[in-house]
Coordinates of C-alpha atoms and ligand atoms in Angstrom, one line a residue:
M1 CA 106.0 106.1 115.1
K2 CA 108.1 107.6 112.3
K3 CA 106.6 111.0 111.1
V4 CA 106.0 111.4 107.4
R5 CA 106.4 115.1 106.7
T6 CA 103.7 116.0 104.2
V7 CA 102.5 119.0 102.2
I8 CA 99.0 119.3 100.9
L9 CA 98.4 121.2 97.6
G10 CA 94.7 122.2 97.1
M11 CA 92.8 122.9 100.3
G12 CA 89.3 122.4 98.9
R13 CA 87.0 119.6 99.9
M14 CA 89.5 116.8 99.2
G15 CA 92.5 118.6 100.7
R16 CA 90.6 119.1 103.9
T17 CA 89.4 115.4 103.9
R18 CA 93.0 114.2 103.5
Y19 CA 94.2 116.6 106.2
D20 CA 91.7 115.2 108.7
A21 CA 92.5 111.6 107.8
M22 CA 96.2 112.3 108.2
K23 CA 95.6 113.8 111.6
R24 CA 93.6 110.8 112.7
H25 CA 96.3 108.5 111.5
G26 CA 98.9 110.1 113.7
G27 CA 102.0 109.2 111.6
Y28 CA 101.9 112.3 109.4
E29 CA 103.2 115.7 110.1
V30 CA 101.6 118.3 107.8
T31 CA 104.3 120.9 107.3
A32 CA 102.6 123.1 104.7
V33 CA 99.3 123.7 103.0
C34 CA 98.9 125.4 99.6
D35 CA 96.0 126.8 97.7
T36 CA 95.7 129.4 94.9
N37 CA 92.7 130.8 96.9
P38 CA 94.1 132.3 100.1
A39 CA 90.6 132.1 101.7
N40 CA 91.0 128.3 101.8
L41 CA 94.2 128.6 103.9
A42 CA 92.6 130.6 106.7
G43 CA 92.8 128.9 110.1
Y44 CA 95.7 126.5 109.4
Q45 CA 98.7 126.7 111.7
E46 CA 101.1 125.2 109.2
K47 CA 103.2 127.2 106.7
T48 CA 100.9 128.4 103.9
Y49 CA 101.6 129.0 100.2
T50 CA 99.6 130.1 97.2
D51 CA 102.2 128.9 94.7
W52 CA 102.6 125.1 94.5
K53 CA 106.1 125.2 92.9
K54 CA 107.4 127.5 95.7
C55 CA 105.8 125.2 98.2
L56 CA 107.5 122.1 96.8
D57 CA 110.9 124.0 96.4
E58 CA 111.0 125.3 99.9
S59 CA 109.5 122.4 101.8
E60 CA 111.7 119.8 103.4
A61 CA 109.0 117.1 103.3
D62 CA 108.8 113.4 102.5
A63 CA 105.5 113.4 100.7
V64 CA 103.0 115.5 98.9
M65 CA 99.2 115.2 98.6
V66 CA 97.9 116.6 95.3
C67 CA 94.2 117.7 95.7
T68 CA 94.0 120.5 93.1
F69 CA 92.0 120.6 89.9
N70 CA 92.6 117.8 87.4
V71 CA 94.5 120.1 84.9
T72 CA 97.3 120.7 87.3
I73 CA 97.7 117.1 88.5
P74 CA 100.3 115.9 85.9
D75 CA 102.5 119.0 86.2
I76 CA 102.6 118.8 90.0
V77 CA 103.0 115.0 90.1
C78 CA 105.9 115.0 87.7
Y79 CA 107.6 118.0 89.4
A80 CA 107.3 116.4 92.8
L81 CA 108.5 113.0 91.7
D82 CA 111.5 114.6 90.0
R83 CA 112.4 116.3 93.4
G84 CA 112.2 113.0 95.3
Y85 CA 108.8 113.4 97.0
A86 CA 106.6 110.4 97.5
V87 CA 103.3 111.4 95.8
F88 CA 99.6 110.8 96.6
S89 CA 97.4 112.3 94.0
E90 CA 93.6 112.5 93.7
K91 CA 91.9 110.8 90.9
P92 CA 91.5 111.2 87.9
P93 CA 95.1 110.6 87.0
G94 CA 95.2 113.6 84.7
R95 CA 92.6 114.7 82.1
N96 CA 93.5 112.0 79.6
L97 CA 95.7 109.0 78.8
S98 CA 98.6 111.2 77.6
D99 CA 98.7 113.0 81.0
T100 CA 98.8 109.6 82.8
L101 CA 101.6 108.3 80.5
R102 CA 103.6 111.5 81.4
M103 CA 103.3 110.6 85.0
R104 CA 104.3 107.0 84.4
D105 CA 107.5 108.3 82.7
A106 CA 108.2 110.6 85.7
C107 CA 107.6 107.7 88.1
S108 CA 109.9 105.3 86.2
R109 CA 112.8 107.8 86.3
A110 CA 112.2 108.8 89.9
Q111 CA 114.7 107.8 92.6
N112 CA 111.9 107.5 95.1
P113 CA 109.1 106.0 92.8
I114 CA 106.2 106.1 95.2
L115 CA 103.1 107.2 93.4
K116 CA 99.5 106.4 94.5
F117 CA 96.2 107.7 93.1
G118 CA 93.1 108.1 95.2
F119 CA 90.8 105.5 93.9
N120 CA 89.1 105.7 97.2
H121 CA 86.1 103.5 96.5
R122 CA 88.2 100.3 96.8
Y123 CA 88.5 101.1 100.5
H124 CA 84.8 101.2 101.3
N125 CA 83.7 98.4 103.6
S126 CA 81.1 97.1 101.3
V127 CA 83.6 96.9 98.5
I128 CA 86.2 95.2 100.7
E129 CA 83.5 92.6 101.7
A130 CA 82.5 92.0 98.0
K131 CA 86.2 91.5 97.0
A132 CA 86.6 89.0 99.9
L133 CA 83.4 87.1 98.8
L134 CA 84.6 87.0 95.2
D135 CA 88.1 85.8 96.2
S136 CA 86.6 83.1 98.4
K137 CA 84.8 81.6 95.3
I138 CA 81.8 80.6 97.4
L139 CA 79.6 82.3 94.8
G140 CA 81.7 80.9 91.9
D141 CA 83.1 83.3 89.4
V142 CA 81.8 86.7 88.5
V143 CA 80.5 86.7 84.9
C144 CA 78.7 90.0 84.5
A145 CA 78.0 93.3 86.3
R146 CA 75.6 96.2 86.2
G147 CA 76.6 99.5 87.7
V148 CA 74.8 102.8 88.1
Y149 CA 76.5 105.9 89.6
G150 CA 74.5 109.1 89.5
K151 CA 74.6 112.6 90.8
A152 CA 71.8 115.0 91.7
G153 CA 73.5 118.1 90.2
T154 CA 73.7 121.5 91.9
P155 CA 72.3 125.0 91.1
A156 CA 75.7 126.1 89.7
F157 CA 76.5 122.7 88.1
Q158 CA 77.1 124.1 84.6
S159 CA 79.7 126.6 85.9
E160 CA 81.6 124.3 88.2
W161 CA 85.3 123.6 87.3
R162 CA 84.4 119.9 86.9
N163 CA 82.4 120.8 83.8
K164 CA 84.9 123.0 82.2
K165 CA 86.6 120.7 79.8
E166 CA 90.0 122.5 79.7
I167 CA 90.2 122.2 83.5
S168 CA 88.6 118.8 84.1
G169 CA 89.2 116.9 80.9
G170 CA 85.7 115.4 80.8
G171 CA 82.3 115.3 82.4
I172 CA 80.5 113.0 84.7
M173 CA 82.2 109.8 83.4
L174 CA 85.7 111.1 84.1
D175 CA 84.7 112.7 87.4
Q176 CA 82.5 110.1 89.0
G177 CA 82.0 107.2 86.5
I178 CA 85.7 106.5 86.8
H179 CA 85.1 105.1 90.3
M180 CA 82.5 102.6 89.0
L181 CA 84.8 101.7 86.1
D182 CA 87.6 101.2 88.6
L183 CA 85.5 98.8 90.8
M184 CA 84.4 96.8 87.7
Y185 CA 88.1 96.6 86.7
Y186 CA 89.0 95.6 90.3
F187 CA 86.4 92.8 90.3
M188 CA 86.5 91.6 86.7
G189 CA 89.8 92.6 85.1
K190 CA 90.6 94.9 82.2
F191 CA 87.9 95.6 79.6
T192 CA 89.3 95.4 76.0
N193 CA 86.1 95.6 74.0
I194 CA 84.1 98.8 74.7
Q195 CA 80.9 100.1 73.2
S196 CA 79.4 103.4 74.5
T197 CA 77.4 106.5 74.0
V198 CA 78.5 109.7 75.7
D199 CA 75.8 112.4 75.7
Q200 CA 74.5 115.8 76.8
L201 CA 70.9 114.8 77.4
V202 CA 69.8 117.7 79.6
W203 CA 72.8 120.1 80.2
K204 CA 73.0 121.0 76.6
D205 CA 75.2 124.1 77.0
M206 CA 77.9 122.4 79.0
P207 CA 81.1 121.4 77.1
T208 CA 81.1 118.0 78.9
E209 CA 78.8 115.0 79.0
D210 CA 76.0 114.5 81.6
S211 CA 75.5 110.9 80.7
A212 CA 77.6 107.9 79.6
F213 CA 76.3 104.4 78.9
S214 CA 78.9 101.7 78.3
I215 CA 78.9 98.0 77.5
L216 CA 82.3 96.5 78.4
R217 CA 83.8 93.1 77.8
T218 CA 87.0 91.5 79.1
E219 CA 89.2 89.4 76.9
D220 CA 87.9 86.3 78.7
G221 CA 84.2 87.2 78.0
K222 CA 83.0 88.9 81.2
V223 CA 80.5 91.6 80.5
A224 CA 79.5 94.8 82.3
S225 CA 77.1 97.6 81.7
L226 CA 77.9 101.0 83.3
H227 CA 75.7 104.0 83.5
S228 CA 77.3 107.2 84.7
S229 CA 74.8 110.1 85.2
A230 CA 74.8 113.7 86.2
I231 CA 71.0 113.8 85.6
Q232 CA 69.9 111.3 88.2
W233 CA 68.5 114.2 90.2
R234 CA 69.5 112.5 93.4
H235 CA 72.6 110.7 94.4
K236 CA 72.7 107.0 93.6
F237 CA 75.2 104.2 93.8
S238 CA 74.3 100.6 92.8
L239 CA 76.5 97.7 91.6
D240 CA 75.3 94.2 90.9
L241 CA 77.8 91.4 90.4
I242 CA 76.3 88.2 88.9
C243 CA 78.4 85.1 89.6
T244 CA 78.1 81.5 88.4
E245 CA 76.8 80.3 91.9
G246 CA 75.2 83.5 93.3
F247 CA 74.8 87.2 93.3
I248 CA 76.2 90.2 95.1
S249 CA 74.6 93.7 95.3
L250 CA 76.2 96.8 96.6
N251 CA 73.8 99.7 97.3
G252 CA 74.4 103.1 98.8
L253 CA 77.8 104.5 99.7
L254 CA 78.8 106.2 102.9
T255 CA 79.8 109.9 102.4
S256 CA 79.9 112.8 104.8
T257 CA 76.4 114.0 103.6
M258 CA 74.9 110.5 103.6
S259 CA 73.2 111.4 100.4
Y260 CA 74.0 108.1 98.7
G261 CA 72.1 106.3 101.4
E262 CA 73.2 103.7 103.9
E263 CA 76.0 101.5 102.6
R264 CA 75.0 97.8 102.3
I265 CA 76.1 94.6 100.6
T266 CA 73.6 91.8 100.0
Y267 CA 74.4 88.4 98.6
Y268 CA 72.7 85.1 98.1
R269 CA 73.6 81.8 96.6
K270 CA 72.0 80.1 93.6
D271 CA 69.5 77.7 95.1
L272 CA 67.5 75.9 92.4
E273 CA 66.6 73.1 94.9
C274 CA 65.1 75.5 97.4
R275 CA 67.4 74.5 100.2
T276 CA 67.3 77.9 101.9
G277 CA 64.0 79.5 100.7
G278 CA 61.4 79.4 98.0
L279 CA 62.2 79.1 94.3
G280 CA 63.0 82.6 93.1
K281 CA 63.6 83.8 96.6
P282 CA 66.7 82.3 98.2
V283 CA 67.8 83.5 101.6
E284 CA 69.7 86.7 101.5
H285 CA 72.6 87.9 103.6
T286 CA 73.0 91.6 104.2
M287 CA 75.7 93.7 105.9
C288 CA 75.2 97.4 106.6
F289 CA 77.9 99.9 107.4
D290 CA 77.6 103.1 109.4
T291 CA 81.1 104.3 109.5
D292 CA 83.2 105.5 106.5
E293 CA 86.7 104.3 107.2
S294 CA 87.8 104.5 103.5
W295 CA 90.0 107.7 103.9
D296 CA 91.7 106.2 106.9
Y297 CA 92.5 102.8 105.2
E298 CA 93.8 104.7 102.2
M299 CA 96.1 107.1 104.2
K300 CA 97.4 104.1 106.1
E301 CA 98.4 102.3 102.9
F302 CA 100.3 105.4 101.7
Y303 CA 102.0 105.9 105.1
D304 CA 103.1 102.3 105.1
A305 CA 104.6 102.7 101.7
V306 CA 106.5 105.9 102.6
A307 CA 107.5 105.1 106.1
E308 CA 108.0 101.3 105.9
G309 CA 108.7 100.6 102.2
K310 CA 105.6 98.5 101.8
P311 CA 104.2 98.2 98.2
I312 CA 101.4 100.4 97.0
R313 CA 98.5 97.9 96.5
Q314 CA 95.7 100.0 95.1
G315 CA 95.9 103.1 92.8
T316 CA 99.3 102.3 91.3
I317 CA 100.4 104.0 88.1
E318 CA 99.9 100.8 86.1
H319 CA 96.4 100.6 87.4
A320 CA 95.9 104.3 86.5
V321 CA 97.1 103.7 82.9
N322 CA 94.8 100.7 82.4
L323 CA 91.9 102.8 83.7
M324 CA 92.6 105.7 81.4
E325 CA 93.0 103.4 78.4
M326 CA 89.5 102.1 79.1
L327 CA 88.2 105.6 79.7
E328 CA 89.6 106.7 76.4
G329 CA 87.8 103.7 74.8
I330 CA 84.5 104.9 76.4
Y331 CA 85.0 108.5 75.1
K332 CA 85.8 107.2 71.6
Ligands
NAD401 N1 88.9 110.3 95.7 C1 87.7 110.8 95.6 O1 86.7 110.1 95.9 C2 87.5 112.2 95.2 C3 86.3 112.9 95.5 C4 86.1 114.3 95.1 C5 87.1 114.9 94.3 N2 88.2 114.2 94.0 C6 89.3 114.8 93.2 O2 90.0 115.7 94.1 C7 90.5 116.8 93.3 C8 90.0 118.1 94.0 O3 88.6 118.1 94.1 P1 87.7 118.8 95.2 O4 86.4 118.2 95.3 O5 88.5 118.9 96.5 O6 87.6 120.3 94.5 P2 87.6 121.7 95.3 O7 87.2 122.7 94.2 O8 86.8 121.6 96.5 O9 89.1 121.9 95.7 C9 90.1 122.1 94.8 C10 91.1 123.1 95.4 O10 92.3 123.2 94.7 C11 92.7 124.6 94.6 N3 93.6 124.7 93.5 C12 93.3 124.6 92.2 N4 94.4 124.7 91.4 C13 95.4 124.9 92.3 C14 96.8 125.1 92.1 N5 97.4 125.1 90.9 N6 97.6 125.2 93.2 C15 97.1 125.1 94.5 N7 95.7 125.0 94.7 C16 94.9 124.8 93.6 C17 91.4 125.3 94.5 O11 91.5 126.7 94.8 C18 90.5 124.6 95.4 O12 90.5 125.1 96.8 C19 90.0 116.7 91.9 O13 91.0 116.1 91.1 C20 88.8 115.7 92.1 O14 88.6 114.9 90.9 C21 88.4 112.9 94.4

């Protein structure tokens, strides 16, 4: 198996998650790890750096994983692409649309234009099943959706880097709601008509929102409502997809803490003649998942692009630009 020599920038939660997934994959060789906080580099056998530029200048690697704070993502991504690295970057693709467009420019002039963003939720098993169901058309066409993605908050929520606008670019909608928006975009297409209210309902002293409510409409008339919340006071993930011939519901999401609950997908077919159950209560089909393989699927796709020249399927720069255009619409 060809080794993809990789450096990881940012060894916080996501850097460690990517490191572990790359080790499980077997095709990556992590050559260096970098973090501005040296405490986060303790225990690694690889070469360590506290300066990302020095790390990229000195490393003879094929690829870079960018797992730093949002504010540094565009500078690092552009610098790495200009130096011929294949780049995997965490979401969001910058703090705003102009950050994303900068990265698109860098990608279009790169000699090795491999750039993938970590829209990890597309690789969850319940989401993969939902996409297969929709593509099969056995439930007809999706016409509308209702999504809620909520966080419990933490004692230090207000002071986390995520809620410092100059570092993160936005609040809960940019941090977490973007995943739900991405899934709706994946299942329904691009939303061109956007109404929203973005508020600080409880965390009044924060510079970023704790709640965003959006009504989204595609050019061909599909409608979605999205509620992104940092004041749910427990973790919650729920996405309903209403189709012309049936219904799909995704509930819970596997994470290391299991705090979003068991991941399950339920679907049923429209049954007005009661072929499968009573009126109003058709037979339901449910699948539950107890292993989170999303990080592994995602690292495999990136490896296949770098080592074997296969195309990036999810998290492309075009996809990132579309998402950030929609996000900008929500914030406006
Ligand atoms: N794909 C997903 O599902 C997902 C989930 C969580 C976070 N994220 C994204 O991953 C990124 C990191 O989030 P996290 O939860 O790991 O945060 P974190 O705070 O746990 O880790 C970030 C790390 O980056 C380091 N860092 C910051 N600036 C740096 C720089 N200039 N050079 C080197 N290191 C630097 C910090 O010291 C810290 O250790 C964010 O962009 C976040 O939005 C993605």
